[in-house]
Amino acid sequence: MRYKKMISFRTLRLPNVGVIGLLAKDVAKSSPACQNVARRSFNLTFNAAREFTAPASVDKPKSKTNMTNKSIFSGLEDMLFYTITEGAEKIPVSNFIAAVKNTGLLTSDPRLRDCMEKIREAIRESAGEVMMDRELFRKCAGGNIVLLSLAFRRKFIIPEFEAFVGIINHIYHTSKLQHDGHVTKYIPHLTKFSPDLWGVSLCTVDGQRHSMGDTKVPFCLQSCVKPLEYAIAVHEHGTEKVHHYVGKEPSGFKFNKLSLDEDDKPHNPMVNAGAIVISSLIKPGVNKAEKFDYVMEFVKKMTGREYVGFSNATFQSEKETGDRNYAIGYYLKEKKCFPDGADMIDALDFYFQLCSIEVTCESGSVMAATLANGGICPITGERVLSTEAVRNTLSLMHSCGMYDYSGQFAFHVGLPAKSGVSGAVLLVVPNVMGIMCWSPPVDKIGNSVRGIHFCQELVSLFNFHNYDNLRHFLKKQDPRRQSGDDM
C-alpha cells in the first residue's frame, strides 16, 4: 500500500505578515458561523495586515490606527474561535486542548506556555467543568493568534498531521518486529539496556510533535554527538579553520580505525579520529569543566531546553575500556594532528564526556529538527547554530554519518543521518522535520537494526529521499514517463 499521495507537505514557508489577511479571507468563506461577523467587522486586505503595529501604551492617547488594529485582532480571534468550535458559542476546555494536540502541538510547547497557564488558572478557579467561550478564548489565545491560526488552518509543514501520525505508527510497529542485532558489549554500561526497548520521536520545523514507544528513557548519544560537536566547532571558528585539521571524505574504514588521509589528517569529523581532533578545537585554552558546560548549553538550546543529561557510568566505562581510542589519540599526536597547545589526553577525556551526554527520543527529535530548520530551534525560535555550520554538518552526515553503511544509506534513504552504538539514529529531513530513533540492538557495523528499518520504510512511503523530486521533475518534462519505474 502506498501512502505518498495521502499527505501533503507545505514546502513554502508562510510569512506571518500574510497570516492575518488570509485568515480573515479563508474563514469568512468556509465557516458559516463566522460569515456575519466577518462581513460586519473584518473586511481586511493584505496591506492592512502588513501595516499592523503593536498597541500603544495605556498612558498614550488611543489613535485611530491603534483602534483599528485592536478591532482587527479581536475579530480574528472570534473567527478562529468559531472555526475551532464549528460555530458553537462554547466548548469544554478539554475539547480545545484535544484540538490543539490534533494539529501536532504539545501543551508543553514553550510557545503556548502563557496560553496553557491561563487555562490552568481558569480550571483552578472553576468548581466544575470549564467551558471555553469567546472571552476565555481571547484571554488564553490572544498572545498566540498567529501560531494557532497556522495550526488550525492547516498551514504547518504537515497539514494532515493525524493521517501522517497513523502512518508513522504503522512503520513503528513493523520495525518493532525486527529482532536481529545485539546490544553493544564493548562499553560495559551499555549492556544493561534491554534489547526490547524501542522508541521513535519526531519534531517538525513548525514544532509539531509525535512519539511512540520508549521515548522518555534517557540514553547516551555516543557517536550521535559527533555532528553536534563539529557543528559547534564550525559555528565558533568557521569552515576553513576546522577543515585545516580534519578532512571531508568518507574513510572507507571502520569508524575506530587508526587511519589518516594522504595529508595526515583524520578523514572526516564522523570517525573517532576526526571527532577527537574536533574536541580539541572547541574552546581551546579553557578548562575542561567550562568546555563541557559550553557544549551542554548548546545541546540544551538545540533541544529547546528539554531533557539533556550526563551518564557518569558510561563516561567511566569509556575511559576504562577505550584502549583503541587512546591508541588513536597517540597516533594523532605522533602525526601532529592537534592544534598547537592542545593536550591529547584532555581532548580524549573531553571526547569521552561528550559521548556520554544523554538525551531521550523526545528531546533528541527537537535537536534533529533544529538541524532540519537551519539552526533555529522550532519550539523556541532561538537561533542556535549558523547556517554555515548546519549546511556543513548535514553534508557530512549524508556522506559519512552511518559508519560503513553510509554509502548504502545515502543510496536507499538519501537523507542526512548519524548513528551511535547506543542504538540511536538521528535522522534529518531538511526543511521538514527531525527524527530520533532508539533501540539498543545494533548490527555488526554498529547501526540500530530497528532504526535502519524505520528510516528505510519512511522513505519508501514518502518522497523524502533527496532526489525524489528529481524523478517528478523529469516526469513533468517528459510526458512519456508514466511512473517512477520507467526511469
PDB file of C-alpha atoms in Angstrom, residues 67-311:
ATOM      1  CA  MET A  67      -8.262  51.203  17.498  1.00  0.00           C
ATOM      2  CA  THR A  68      -8.335  49.594  14.050  1.00  0.00           C
ATOM      3  CA  ASN A  69      -5.563  47.179  14.977  1.00  0.00           C
ATOM      4  CA  LYS A  70      -7.384  46.186  18.150  1.00  0.00           C
ATOM      5  CA  SER A  71     -10.570  45.610  16.159  1.00  0.00           C
ATOM      6  CA  ILE A  72      -8.669  43.512  13.599  1.00  0.00           C
ATOM      7  CA  PHE A  73      -7.188  41.181  16.173  1.00  0.00           C
ATOM      8  CA  SER A  74     -10.406  40.951  18.154  1.00  0.00           C
ATOM      9  CA  GLY A  75     -12.215  39.885  15.018  1.00  0.00           C
ATOM     10  CA  LEU A  76      -9.571  37.387  14.017  1.00  0.00           C
ATOM     11  CA  GLU A  77      -9.768  35.813  17.447  1.00  0.00           C
ATOM     12  CA  ASP A  78     -13.529  35.454  17.005  1.00  0.00           C
ATOM     13  CA  MET A  79     -13.164  33.863  13.595  1.00  0.00           C
ATOM     14  CA  LEU A  80     -10.557  31.412  14.833  1.00  0.00           C
ATOM     15  CA  PHE A  81     -12.724  30.605  17.830  1.00  0.00           C
ATOM     16  CA  TYR A  82     -15.737  29.755  15.676  1.00  0.00           C
ATOM     17  CA  THR A  83     -13.548  27.709  13.366  1.00  0.00           C
ATOM     18  CA  ILE A  84     -12.360  25.611  16.304  1.00  0.00           C
ATOM     19  CA  THR A  85     -15.828  25.274  17.875  1.00  0.00           C
ATOM     20  CA  GLU A  86     -17.516  24.674  14.496  1.00  0.00           C
ATOM     21  CA  GLY A  87     -19.974  27.504  15.187  1.00  0.00           C
ATOM     22  CA  ALA A  88     -20.803  26.718  18.807  1.00  0.00           C
ATOM     23  CA  GLU A  89     -20.731  29.544  21.353  1.00  0.00           C
ATOM     24  CA  LYS A  90     -18.758  27.484  23.862  1.00  0.00           C
ATOM     25  CA  ILE A  91     -16.989  24.143  24.141  1.00  0.00           C
ATOM     26  CA  PRO A  92     -15.331  22.255  27.018  1.00  0.00           C
ATOM     27  CA  VAL A  93     -11.742  23.345  27.557  1.00  0.00           C
ATOM     28  CA  SER A  94     -10.734  19.693  27.183  1.00  0.00           C
ATOM     29  CA  ASN A  95     -12.071  19.780  23.612  1.00  0.00           C
ATOM     30  CA  PHE A  96      -9.936  22.816  22.831  1.00  0.00           C
ATOM     31  CA  ILE A  97      -6.815  21.131  24.233  1.00  0.00           C
ATOM     32  CA  ALA A  98      -7.581  17.983  22.220  1.00  0.00           C
ATOM     33  CA  ALA A  99      -7.984  20.092  19.069  1.00  0.00           C
ATOM     34  CA  VAL A 100      -4.600  21.730  19.689  1.00  0.00           C
ATOM     35  CA  LYS A 101      -2.954  18.328  20.118  1.00  0.00           C
ATOM     36  CA  ASN A 102      -4.500  17.091  16.877  1.00  0.00           C
ATOM     37  CA  THR A 103      -2.572  19.771  14.981  1.00  0.00           C
ATOM     38  CA  GLY A 104       0.667  18.307  16.351  1.00  0.00           C
ATOM     39  CA  LEU A 105       1.347  20.939  19.008  1.00  0.00           C
ATOM     40  CA  LEU A 106       2.081  19.815  22.555  1.00  0.00           C
ATOM     41  CA  THR A 107       0.582  21.614  25.535  1.00  0.00           C
ATOM     42  CA  SER A 108       4.147  21.757  26.893  1.00  0.00           C
ATOM     43  CA  ASP A 109       5.309  23.754  23.847  1.00  0.00           C
ATOM     44  CA  PRO A 110       7.162  26.842  25.151  1.00  0.00           C
ATOM     45  CA  ARG A 111       5.309  28.992  22.634  1.00  0.00           C
ATOM     46  CA  LEU A 112       1.988  28.053  24.283  1.00  0.00           C
ATOM     47  CA  ARG A 113       3.181  28.497  27.854  1.00  0.00           C
ATOM     48  CA  ASP A 114       1.097  31.625  28.516  1.00  0.00           C
ATOM     49  CA  CYS A 115      -1.992  30.145  26.878  1.00  0.00           C
ATOM     50  CA  MET A 116      -1.812  26.924  28.900  1.00  0.00           C
ATOM     51  CA  GLU A 117      -1.129  28.776  32.148  1.00  0.00           C
ATOM     52  CA  LYS A 118      -4.306  30.837  31.689  1.00  0.00           C
ATOM     53  CA  ILE A 119      -6.275  27.648  31.006  1.00  0.00           C
ATOM     54  CA  ARG A 120      -4.894  26.046  34.175  1.00  0.00           C
ATOM     55  CA  GLU A 121      -5.812  29.208  36.077  1.00  0.00           C
ATOM     56  CA  ALA A 122      -9.385  29.005  34.766  1.00  0.00           C
ATOM     57  CA  ILE A 123      -9.585  25.350  35.795  1.00  0.00           C
ATOM     58  CA  ARG A 124      -8.333  26.149  39.308  1.00  0.00           C
ATOM     59  CA  GLU A 125     -10.942  28.890  39.710  1.00  0.00           C
ATOM     60  CA  SER A 126     -13.843  26.755  38.499  1.00  0.00           C
ATOM     61  CA  ALA A 127     -15.841  24.306  40.598  1.00  0.00           C
ATOM     62  CA  GLY A 128     -16.970  22.190  37.637  1.00  0.00           C
ATOM     63  CA  GLU A 129     -16.065  21.611  34.009  1.00  0.00           C
ATOM     64  CA  VAL A 130     -14.601  24.710  32.385  1.00  0.00           C
ATOM     65  CA  MET A 131     -16.328  25.838  29.205  1.00  0.00           C
ATOM     66  CA  MET A 132     -14.373  27.924  26.731  1.00  0.00           C
ATOM     67  CA  ASP A 133     -16.330  30.842  25.312  1.00  0.00           C
ATOM     68  CA  ARG A 134     -15.103  33.734  23.204  1.00  0.00           C
ATOM     69  CA  GLU A 135     -13.994  35.744  26.233  1.00  0.00           C
ATOM     70  CA  LEU A 136     -11.893  32.918  27.684  1.00  0.00           C
ATOM     71  CA  PHE A 137     -10.512  32.082  24.252  1.00  0.00           C
ATOM     72  CA  ARG A 138      -9.377  35.666  23.726  1.00  0.00           C
ATOM     73  CA  LYS A 139      -7.763  35.698  27.157  1.00  0.00           C
ATOM     74  CA  CYS A 140      -5.935  32.418  26.593  1.00  0.00           C
ATOM     75  CA  ALA A 141      -5.096  32.524  22.893  1.00  0.00           C
ATOM     76  CA  GLY A 142      -4.634  36.224  22.220  1.00  0.00           C
ATOM     77  CA  GLY A 143      -0.868  36.042  22.524  1.00  0.00           C
ATOM     78  CA  ASN A 144      -0.669  33.013  20.218  1.00  0.00           C
ATOM     79  CA  ILE A 145      -3.064  34.094  17.470  1.00  0.00           C
ATOM     80  CA  VAL A 146      -0.543  33.644  14.637  1.00  0.00           C
ATOM     81  CA  LEU A 147       0.685  30.208  15.805  1.00  0.00           C
ATOM     82  CA  LEU A 148      -2.848  28.904  16.406  1.00  0.00           C
ATOM     83  CA  SER A 149      -4.045  30.354  13.111  1.00  0.00           C
ATOM     84  CA  LEU A 150      -1.365  28.437  11.238  1.00  0.00           C
ATOM     85  CA  ALA A 151      -2.170  25.293  13.210  1.00  0.00           C
ATOM     86  CA  PHE A 152      -5.937  25.266  12.742  1.00  0.00           C
ATOM     87  CA  ARG A 153      -5.817  26.494   9.156  1.00  0.00           C
ATOM     88  CA  ARG A 154      -3.503  23.571   8.348  1.00  0.00           C
ATOM     89  CA  LYS A 155      -0.624  25.804   7.304  1.00  0.00           C
ATOM     90  CA  PHE A 156       2.027  23.796   9.141  1.00  0.00           C
ATOM     91  CA  ILE A 157       4.583  21.805   7.162  1.00  0.00           C
ATOM     92  CA  ILE A 158       2.461  18.659   7.669  1.00  0.00           C
ATOM     93  CA  PRO A 159      -1.158  19.818   7.331  1.00  0.00           C
ATOM     94  CA  GLU A 160      -2.843  16.401   7.685  1.00  0.00           C
ATOM     95  CA  PHE A 161      -0.917  15.563  10.837  1.00  0.00           C
ATOM     96  CA  GLU A 162      -3.313  12.928  12.187  1.00  0.00           C
ATOM     97  CA  ALA A 163      -3.099  10.917   8.962  1.00  0.00           C
ATOM     98  CA  PHE A 164       0.665  11.268   8.949  1.00  0.00           C
ATOM     99  CA  VAL A 165       0.886  10.063  12.551  1.00  0.00           C
ATOM    100  CA  GLY A 166      -1.137   6.989  11.664  1.00  0.00           C
ATOM    101  CA  ILE A 167       1.433   6.018   9.048  1.00  0.00           C
ATOM    102  CA  ILE A 168       4.346   6.715  11.417  1.00  0.00           C
ATOM    103  CA  ASN A 169       2.722   4.430  13.997  1.00  0.00           C
ATOM    104  CA  HIS A 170       2.404   1.709  11.367  1.00  0.00           C
ATOM    105  CA  ILE A 171       6.108   1.980  10.496  1.00  0.00           C
ATOM    106  CA  TYR A 172       6.985   1.940  14.187  1.00  0.00           C
ATOM    107  CA  HIS A 173       5.106  -1.331  14.760  1.00  0.00           C
ATOM    108  CA  THR A 174       6.506  -3.061  11.681  1.00  0.00           C
ATOM    109  CA  SER A 175      10.025  -2.033  12.732  1.00  0.00           C
ATOM    110  CA  LYS A 176       9.398  -3.415  16.210  1.00  0.00           C
ATOM    111  CA  LEU A 177       9.169  -6.893  14.653  1.00  0.00           C
ATOM    112  CA  GLN A 178      12.888  -6.716  13.767  1.00  0.00           C
ATOM    113  CA  HIS A 179      14.781  -8.881  16.295  1.00  0.00           C
ATOM    114  CA  ASP A 180      18.241  -9.060  14.728  1.00  0.00           C
ATOM    115  CA  GLY A 181      21.322  -7.455  16.203  1.00  0.00           C
ATOM    116  CA  HIS A 182      22.844  -7.385  19.680  1.00  0.00           C
ATOM    117  CA  VAL A 183      23.260  -4.804  22.413  1.00  0.00           C
ATOM    118  CA  THR A 184      26.755  -3.262  22.333  1.00  0.00           C
ATOM    119  CA  LYS A 185      29.108  -5.109  24.673  1.00  0.00           C
ATOM    120  CA  TYR A 186      32.476  -3.362  24.434  1.00  0.00           C
ATOM    121  CA  ILE A 187      31.181  -0.465  26.567  1.00  0.00           C
ATOM    122  CA  PRO A 188      30.080  -2.270  29.761  1.00  0.00           C
ATOM    123  CA  HIS A 189      27.385   0.183  30.825  1.00  0.00           C
ATOM    124  CA  LEU A 190      25.512  -0.184  27.513  1.00  0.00           C
ATOM    125  CA  THR A 191      24.966  -3.913  28.122  1.00  0.00           C
ATOM    126  CA  LYS A 192      22.461  -3.042  30.858  1.00  0.00           C
ATOM    127  CA  PHE A 193      19.828  -1.846  28.382  1.00  0.00           C
ATOM    128  CA  SER A 194      17.051  -4.235  27.391  1.00  0.00           C
ATOM    129  CA  PRO A 195      17.015  -5.264  23.706  1.00  0.00           C
ATOM    130  CA  ASP A 196      13.225  -4.781  23.728  1.00  0.00           C
ATOM    131  CA  LEU A 197      13.441  -1.006  24.150  1.00  0.00           C
ATOM    132  CA  TRP A 198      12.268   0.836  21.045  1.00  0.00           C
ATOM    133  CA  GLY A 199      11.259   4.476  20.683  1.00  0.00           C
ATOM    134  CA  VAL A 200      10.688   6.976  17.882  1.00  0.00           C
ATOM    135  CA  SER A 201      10.021  10.705  18.239  1.00  0.00           C
ATOM    136  CA  LEU A 202       9.662  13.351  15.575  1.00  0.00           C
ATOM    137  CA  CYS A 203       9.521  17.134  15.592  1.00  0.00           C
ATOM    138  CA  THR A 204       8.720  19.196  12.516  1.00  0.00           C
ATOM    139  CA  VAL A 205      10.184  22.588  11.655  1.00  0.00           C
ATOM    140  CA  ASP A 206       6.873  24.075  12.859  1.00  0.00           C
ATOM    141  CA  GLY A 207       7.128  22.275  16.198  1.00  0.00           C
ATOM    142  CA  GLN A 208       4.607  19.514  15.517  1.00  0.00           C
ATOM    143  CA  ARG A 209       5.463  16.555  17.744  1.00  0.00           C
ATOM    144  CA  HIS A 210       4.743  12.831  17.909  1.00  0.00           C
ATOM    145  CA  SER A 211       6.264   9.976  19.904  1.00  0.00           C
ATOM    146  CA  MET A 212       5.832   6.212  20.007  1.00  0.00           C
ATOM    147  CA  GLY A 213       7.306   3.657  22.408  1.00  0.00           C
ATOM    148  CA  ASP A 214      10.105   4.137  24.934  1.00  0.00           C
ATOM    149  CA  THR A 215      10.689   7.797  24.163  1.00  0.00           C
ATOM    150  CA  LYS A 216      11.260   9.074  27.714  1.00  0.00           C
ATOM    151  CA  VAL A 217      14.129   6.685  28.563  1.00  0.00           C
ATOM    152  CA  PRO A 218      17.494   8.513  28.663  1.00  0.00           C
ATOM    153  CA  PHE A 219      20.310   7.077  26.538  1.00  0.00           C
ATOM    154  CA  CYS A 220      23.799   8.257  25.607  1.00  0.00           C
ATOM    155  CA  LEU A 221      24.412   9.977  22.302  1.00  0.00           C
ATOM    156  CA  GLN A 222      27.696   8.145  21.680  1.00  0.00           C
ATOM    157  CA  SER A 223      28.647   8.869  18.038  1.00  0.00           C
ATOM    158  CA  CYS A 224      25.478  10.943  17.514  1.00  0.00           C
ATOM    159  CA  VAL A 225      27.373  13.695  19.323  1.00  0.00           C
ATOM    160  CA  LYS A 226      29.949  13.898  16.519  1.00  0.00           C
ATOM    161  CA  PRO A 227      27.868  16.058  14.157  1.00  0.00           C
ATOM    162  CA  LEU A 228      26.927  18.281  17.089  1.00  0.00           C
ATOM    163  CA  GLU A 229      30.495  18.947  18.210  1.00  0.00           C
ATOM    164  CA  TYR A 230      31.515  19.510  14.589  1.00  0.00           C
ATOM    165  CA  ALA A 231      28.658  21.999  14.129  1.00  0.00           C
ATOM    166  CA  ILE A 232      29.703  23.831  17.294  1.00  0.00           C
ATOM    167  CA  ALA A 233      33.320  23.995  16.110  1.00  0.00           C
ATOM    168  CA  VAL A 234      32.300  25.436  12.720  1.00  0.00           C
ATOM    169  CA  HIS A 235      29.887  27.830  14.411  1.00  0.00           C
ATOM    170  CA  GLU A 236      32.752  29.004  16.608  1.00  0.00           C
ATOM    171  CA  HIS A 237      35.703  29.003  14.185  1.00  0.00           C
ATOM    172  CA  GLY A 238      34.324  28.781  10.637  1.00  0.00           C
ATOM    173  CA  THR A 239      34.741  26.114   7.970  1.00  0.00           C
ATOM    174  CA  GLU A 240      38.277  26.908   6.827  1.00  0.00           C
ATOM    175  CA  LYS A 241      39.906  26.667  10.250  1.00  0.00           C
ATOM    176  CA  VAL A 242      38.110  23.445  11.223  1.00  0.00           C
ATOM    177  CA  HIS A 243      38.998  21.682   7.975  1.00  0.00           C
ATOM    178  CA  HIS A 244      42.607  22.721   8.298  1.00  0.00           C
ATOM    179  CA  TYR A 245      42.744  19.875  10.840  1.00  0.00           C
ATOM    180  CA  VAL A 246      40.082  17.433   9.579  1.00  0.00           C
ATOM    181  CA  GLY A 247      39.146  16.199   6.090  1.00  0.00           C
ATOM    182  CA  LYS A 248      35.759  15.869   4.406  1.00  0.00           C
ATOM    183  CA  GLU A 249      35.946  12.477   2.672  1.00  0.00           C
ATOM    184  CA  PRO A 250      34.446   9.108   3.716  1.00  0.00           C
ATOM    185  CA  SER A 251      37.268   6.964   5.035  1.00  0.00           C
ATOM    186  CA  GLY A 252      36.269   3.566   3.666  1.00  0.00           C
ATOM    187  CA  PHE A 253      37.389   2.088   7.006  1.00  0.00           C
ATOM    188  CA  LYS A 254      35.747   1.297  10.337  1.00  0.00           C
ATOM    189  CA  PHE A 255      34.974   4.309  12.493  1.00  0.00           C
ATOM    190  CA  ASN A 256      37.706   3.424  15.022  1.00  0.00           C
ATOM    191  CA  LYS A 257      40.449   2.589  12.520  1.00  0.00           C
ATOM    192  CA  LEU A 258      43.956   4.025  13.033  1.00  0.00           C
ATOM    193  CA  SER A 259      43.972   5.747   9.666  1.00  0.00           C
ATOM    194  CA  LEU A 260      44.621   9.215   8.261  1.00  0.00           C
ATOM    195  CA  ASP A 261      44.230  10.657   4.795  1.00  0.00           C
ATOM    196  CA  GLU A 262      47.106  11.471   2.427  1.00  0.00           C
ATOM    197  CA  ASP A 263      47.554  14.854   4.157  1.00  0.00           C
ATOM    198  CA  ASP A 264      47.929  13.136   7.547  1.00  0.00           C
ATOM    199  CA  LYS A 265      44.555  14.424   8.728  1.00  0.00           C
ATOM    200  CA  PRO A 266      41.578  12.430  10.036  1.00  0.00           C
ATOM    201  CA  HIS A 267      39.340  11.564   7.092  1.00  0.00           C
ATOM    202  CA  ASN A 268      36.252  13.364   8.422  1.00  0.00           C
ATOM    203  CA  PRO A 269      34.612  14.507  11.693  1.00  0.00           C
ATOM    204  CA  MET A 270      32.277  11.470  11.825  1.00  0.00           C
ATOM    205  CA  VAL A 271      35.035   8.931  12.597  1.00  0.00           C
ATOM    206  CA  ASN A 272      36.666   8.704  16.021  1.00  0.00           C
ATOM    207  CA  ALA A 273      39.972  10.255  14.937  1.00  0.00           C
ATOM    208  CA  GLY A 274      38.193  13.270  13.482  1.00  0.00           C
ATOM    209  CA  ALA A 275      35.905  13.696  16.486  1.00  0.00           C
ATOM    210  CA  ILE A 276      38.864  13.561  18.887  1.00  0.00           C
ATOM    211  CA  VAL A 277      40.660  16.321  16.971  1.00  0.00           C
ATOM    212  CA  ILE A 278      37.435  18.374  16.783  1.00  0.00           C
ATOM    213  CA  SER A 279      37.088  18.112  20.568  1.00  0.00           C
ATOM    214  CA  SER A 280      40.454  19.874  20.892  1.00  0.00           C
ATOM    215  CA  LEU A 281      39.181  22.795  18.777  1.00  0.00           C
ATOM    216  CA  ILE A 282      36.214  23.658  20.997  1.00  0.00           C
ATOM    217  CA  LYS A 283      37.026  26.471  23.434  1.00  0.00           C
ATOM    218  CA  PRO A 284      40.825  25.983  23.354  1.00  0.00           C
ATOM    219  CA  GLY A 285      42.615  27.226  26.433  1.00  0.00           C
ATOM    220  CA  VAL A 286      39.525  26.890  28.631  1.00  0.00           C
ATOM    221  CA  ASN A 287      39.417  24.349  31.467  1.00  0.00           C
ATOM    222  CA  LYS A 288      37.591  21.064  30.904  1.00  0.00           C
ATOM    223  CA  ALA A 289      34.629  21.899  33.128  1.00  0.00           C
ATOM    224  CA  GLU A 290      33.892  25.126  31.263  1.00  0.00           C
ATOM    225  CA  LYS A 291      34.315  23.410  27.895  1.00  0.00           C
ATOM    226  CA  PHE A 292      31.818  20.735  28.871  1.00  0.00           C
ATOM    227  CA  ASP A 293      29.311  23.306  30.158  1.00  0.00           C
ATOM    228  CA  TYR A 294      29.721  25.239  26.914  1.00  0.00           C
ATOM    229  CA  VAL A 295      28.766  22.226  24.782  1.00  0.00           C
ATOM    230  CA  MET A 296      25.967  21.209  27.150  1.00  0.00           C
ATOM    231  CA  GLU A 297      24.477  24.680  26.794  1.00  0.00           C
ATOM    232  CA  PHE A 298      24.498  24.317  23.003  1.00  0.00           C
ATOM    233  CA  VAL A 299      22.815  20.912  23.199  1.00  0.00           C
ATOM    234  CA  LYS A 300      20.182  22.236  25.615  1.00  0.00           C
ATOM    235  CA  LYS A 301      19.398  25.084  23.238  1.00  0.00           C
ATOM    236  CA  MET A 302      19.106  22.612  20.353  1.00  0.00           C
ATOM    237  CA  THR A 303      16.613  20.517  22.346  1.00  0.00           C
ATOM    238  CA  GLY A 304      14.513  23.522  23.295  1.00  0.00           C
ATOM    239  CA  ARG A 305      15.559  23.053  26.938  1.00  0.00           C
ATOM    240  CA  GLU A 306      14.083  19.572  27.071  1.00  0.00           C
ATOM    241  CA  TYR A 307      15.909  16.675  28.738  1.00  0.00           C
ATOM    242  CA  VAL A 308      19.698  16.654  28.446  1.00  0.00           C
ATOM    243  CA  GLY A 309      21.753  14.715  30.987  1.00  0.00           C
ATOM    244  CA  PHE A 310      25.079  13.054  31.555  1.00  0.00           C
ATOM    245  CA  SER A 311      25.883   9.413  32.347  1.00  0.00           C
TER     246      SER A 311
END
